[in-house]
mmCIF file of C-alpha atoms in Angstrom:
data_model
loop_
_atom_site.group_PDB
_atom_site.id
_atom_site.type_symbol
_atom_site.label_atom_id
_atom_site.label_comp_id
_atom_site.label_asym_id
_atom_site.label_seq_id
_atom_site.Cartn_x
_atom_site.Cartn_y
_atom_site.Cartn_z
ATOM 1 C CA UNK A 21 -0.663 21.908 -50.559
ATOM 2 C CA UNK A 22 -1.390 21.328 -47.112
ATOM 3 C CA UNK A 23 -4.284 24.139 -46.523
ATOM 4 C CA UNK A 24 -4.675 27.846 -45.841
ATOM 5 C CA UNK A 25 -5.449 28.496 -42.954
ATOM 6 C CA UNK A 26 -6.345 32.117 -41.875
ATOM 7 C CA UNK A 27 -4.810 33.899 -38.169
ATOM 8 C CA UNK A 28 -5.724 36.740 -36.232
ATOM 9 C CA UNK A 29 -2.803 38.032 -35.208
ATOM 10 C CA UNK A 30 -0.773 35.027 -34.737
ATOM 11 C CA UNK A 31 -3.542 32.522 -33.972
ATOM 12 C CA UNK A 32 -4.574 30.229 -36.049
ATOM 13 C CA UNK A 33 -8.146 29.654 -36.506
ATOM 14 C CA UNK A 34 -10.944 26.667 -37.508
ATOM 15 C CA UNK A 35 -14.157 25.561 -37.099
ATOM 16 C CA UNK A 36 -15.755 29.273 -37.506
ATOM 17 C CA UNK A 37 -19.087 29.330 -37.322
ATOM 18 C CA UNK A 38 -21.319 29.067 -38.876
ATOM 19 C CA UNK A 39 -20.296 26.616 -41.263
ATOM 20 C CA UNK A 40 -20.384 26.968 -45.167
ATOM 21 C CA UNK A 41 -22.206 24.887 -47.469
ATOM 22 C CA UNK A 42 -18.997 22.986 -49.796
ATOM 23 C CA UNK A 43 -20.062 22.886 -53.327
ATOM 24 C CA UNK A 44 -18.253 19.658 -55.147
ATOM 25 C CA UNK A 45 -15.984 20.877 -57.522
ATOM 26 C CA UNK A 46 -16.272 19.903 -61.270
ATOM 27 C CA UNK A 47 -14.692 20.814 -64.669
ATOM 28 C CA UNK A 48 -11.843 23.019 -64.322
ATOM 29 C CA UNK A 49 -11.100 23.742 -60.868
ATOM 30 C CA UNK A 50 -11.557 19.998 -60.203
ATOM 31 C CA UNK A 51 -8.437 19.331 -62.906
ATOM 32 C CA UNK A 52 -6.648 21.513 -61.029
ATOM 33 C CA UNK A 53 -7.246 20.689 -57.388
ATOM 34 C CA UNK A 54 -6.881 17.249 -58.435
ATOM 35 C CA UNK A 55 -3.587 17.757 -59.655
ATOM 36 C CA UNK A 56 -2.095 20.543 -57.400
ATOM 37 C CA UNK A 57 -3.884 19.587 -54.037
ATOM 38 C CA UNK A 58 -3.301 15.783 -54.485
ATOM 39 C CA UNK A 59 -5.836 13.619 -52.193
ATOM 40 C CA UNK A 60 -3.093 10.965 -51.459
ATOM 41 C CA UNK A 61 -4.813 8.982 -48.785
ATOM 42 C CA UNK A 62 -7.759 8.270 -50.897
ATOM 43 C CA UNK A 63 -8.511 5.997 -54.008
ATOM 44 C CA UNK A 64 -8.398 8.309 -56.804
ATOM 45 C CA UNK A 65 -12.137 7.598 -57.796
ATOM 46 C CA UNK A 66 -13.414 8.454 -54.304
ATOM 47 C CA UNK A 67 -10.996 11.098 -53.740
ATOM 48 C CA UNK A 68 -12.652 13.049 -57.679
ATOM 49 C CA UNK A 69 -16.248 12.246 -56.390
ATOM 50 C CA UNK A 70 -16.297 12.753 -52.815
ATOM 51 C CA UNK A 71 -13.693 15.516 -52.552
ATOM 52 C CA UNK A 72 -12.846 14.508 -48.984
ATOM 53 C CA UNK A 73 -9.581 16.324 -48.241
ATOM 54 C CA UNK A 74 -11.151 19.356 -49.704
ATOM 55 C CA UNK A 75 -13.971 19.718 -47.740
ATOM 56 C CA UNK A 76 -12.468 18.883 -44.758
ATOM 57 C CA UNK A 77 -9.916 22.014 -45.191
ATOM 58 C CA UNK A 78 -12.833 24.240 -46.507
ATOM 59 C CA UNK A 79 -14.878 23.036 -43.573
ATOM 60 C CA UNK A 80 -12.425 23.752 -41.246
ATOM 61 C CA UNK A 81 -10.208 26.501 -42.207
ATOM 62 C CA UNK A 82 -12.208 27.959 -44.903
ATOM 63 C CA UNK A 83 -15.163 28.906 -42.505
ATOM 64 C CA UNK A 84 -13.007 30.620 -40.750
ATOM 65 C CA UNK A 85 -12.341 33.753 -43.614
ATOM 66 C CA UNK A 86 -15.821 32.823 -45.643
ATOM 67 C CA UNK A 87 -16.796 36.485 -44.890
ATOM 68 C CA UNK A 88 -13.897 37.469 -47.791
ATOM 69 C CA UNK A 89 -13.513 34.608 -49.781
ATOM 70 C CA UNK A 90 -16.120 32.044 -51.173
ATOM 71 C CA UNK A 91 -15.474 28.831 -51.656
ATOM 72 C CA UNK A 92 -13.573 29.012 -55.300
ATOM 73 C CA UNK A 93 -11.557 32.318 -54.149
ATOM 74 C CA UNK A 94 -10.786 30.588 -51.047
ATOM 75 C CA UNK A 95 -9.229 27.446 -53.176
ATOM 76 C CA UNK A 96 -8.216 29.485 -56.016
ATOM 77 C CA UNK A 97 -5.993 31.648 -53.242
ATOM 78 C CA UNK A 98 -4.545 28.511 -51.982
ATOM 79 C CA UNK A 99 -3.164 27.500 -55.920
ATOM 80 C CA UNK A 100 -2.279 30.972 -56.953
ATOM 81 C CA UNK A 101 -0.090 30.492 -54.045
ATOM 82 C CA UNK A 102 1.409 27.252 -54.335
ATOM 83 C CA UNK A 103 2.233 29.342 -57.601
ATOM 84 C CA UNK A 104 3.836 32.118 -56.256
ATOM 85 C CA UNK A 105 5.775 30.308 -53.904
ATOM 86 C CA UNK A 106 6.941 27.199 -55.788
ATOM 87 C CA UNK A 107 8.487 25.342 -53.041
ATOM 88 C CA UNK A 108 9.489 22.338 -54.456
ATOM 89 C CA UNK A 109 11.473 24.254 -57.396
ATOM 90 C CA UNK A 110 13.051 26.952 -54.854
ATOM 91 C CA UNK A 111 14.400 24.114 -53.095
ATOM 92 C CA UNK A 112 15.902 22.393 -56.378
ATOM 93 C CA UNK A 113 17.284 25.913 -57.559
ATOM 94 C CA UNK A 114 18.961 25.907 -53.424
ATOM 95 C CA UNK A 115 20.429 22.306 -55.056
ATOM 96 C CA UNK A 116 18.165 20.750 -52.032
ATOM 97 C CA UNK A 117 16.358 17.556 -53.577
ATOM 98 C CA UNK A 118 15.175 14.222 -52.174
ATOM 99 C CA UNK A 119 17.077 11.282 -50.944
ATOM 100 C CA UNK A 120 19.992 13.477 -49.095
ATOM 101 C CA UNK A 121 20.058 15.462 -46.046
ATOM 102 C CA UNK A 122 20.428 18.740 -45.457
ATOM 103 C CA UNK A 123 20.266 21.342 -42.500
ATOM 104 C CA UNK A 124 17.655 23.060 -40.914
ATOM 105 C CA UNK A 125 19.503 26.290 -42.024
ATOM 106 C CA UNK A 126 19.600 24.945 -45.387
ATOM 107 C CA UNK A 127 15.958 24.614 -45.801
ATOM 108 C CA UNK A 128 14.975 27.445 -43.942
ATOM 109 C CA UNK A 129 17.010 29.717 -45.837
ATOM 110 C CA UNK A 130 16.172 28.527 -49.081
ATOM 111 C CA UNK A 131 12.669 28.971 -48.351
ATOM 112 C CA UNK A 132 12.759 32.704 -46.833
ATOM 113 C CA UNK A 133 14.479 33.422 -50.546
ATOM 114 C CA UNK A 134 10.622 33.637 -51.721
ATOM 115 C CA UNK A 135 8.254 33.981 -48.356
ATOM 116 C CA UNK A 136 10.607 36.948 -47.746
ATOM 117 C CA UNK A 137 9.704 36.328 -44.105
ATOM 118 C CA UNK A 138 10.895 33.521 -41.431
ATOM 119 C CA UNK A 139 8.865 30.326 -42.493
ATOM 120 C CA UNK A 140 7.846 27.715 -40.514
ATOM 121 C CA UNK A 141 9.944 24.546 -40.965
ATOM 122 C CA UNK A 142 8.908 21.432 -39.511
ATOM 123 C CA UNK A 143 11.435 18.802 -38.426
ATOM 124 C CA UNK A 144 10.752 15.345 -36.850
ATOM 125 C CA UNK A 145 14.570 14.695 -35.235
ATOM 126 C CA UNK A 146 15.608 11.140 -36.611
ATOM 127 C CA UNK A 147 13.005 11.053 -39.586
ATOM 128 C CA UNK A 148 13.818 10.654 -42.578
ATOM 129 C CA UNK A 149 11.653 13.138 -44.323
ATOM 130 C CA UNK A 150 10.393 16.745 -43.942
ATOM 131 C CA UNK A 151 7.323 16.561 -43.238
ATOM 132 C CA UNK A 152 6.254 20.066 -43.176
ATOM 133 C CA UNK A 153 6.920 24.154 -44.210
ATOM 134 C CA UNK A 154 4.617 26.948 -43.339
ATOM 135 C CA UNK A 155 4.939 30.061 -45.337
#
């Protein structure tokens, strides 16, 4: 996971104002941020305590749709739908997996099988890697 990020009618929006209040996460939802919503670019001791990618997204996307959904519907939304929409295993069932190449088609195609609408693929030309789908 990435974030959710919330659009009015095509654009995205952050920073809303006025800002929430982020509540550290313990117990429970901390298990399973920690293991769905990895904090990769932090020590894993820092990343438990401080909860840095987390309340950067909340901050910053989460303000943004506060008036509906509080802090732990806002995350819980965002792991129900890394649920729903399983992207690493849809790819695998398309018989996409790491270490080969495949088209843009391929991906995107294999994708729209479960976001039932046109998702946003995200290519770097040359790289090695995708770095990037939007549902």
């Amino acid at each position: 996971i990435h974030g959710v990020w919330p659009d009015k009618e095509g654009t995205l929006l952050q920073n809303c104002k006025p800002l929430p209040t982020y509540i550290h996460f313990a117990d429970k939802m901390l298990n399973d941020l920690d293991k769905n919503w990895i904090q990769l670019k932090y020590p894993e001791r820092f990343a438990r305590k401080e909860q840095p990618l987390w309340l950067y997204q909340y901050l910053k996307h989460g303000s943004c749709c506060q008036k509906v959904y509080d802090q732990n519907t806002y995350f819980s939304l965002a792991l129900r739908l890394k649920d729903r929409f399983d992207l690493l295993r849809t790819l695998q069932l398309h018989r996409i997996v790491p270490g080969s190449s495949y088209t843009f088609k391929e991906i995107f195609d294999a994708v729209k099988t479960v976001s039932q609408t046109d998702p946003d693929v995200k290519c770097t030309k040359g790289a090695q890697e995708l770095p990037e789908i939007g549902i």
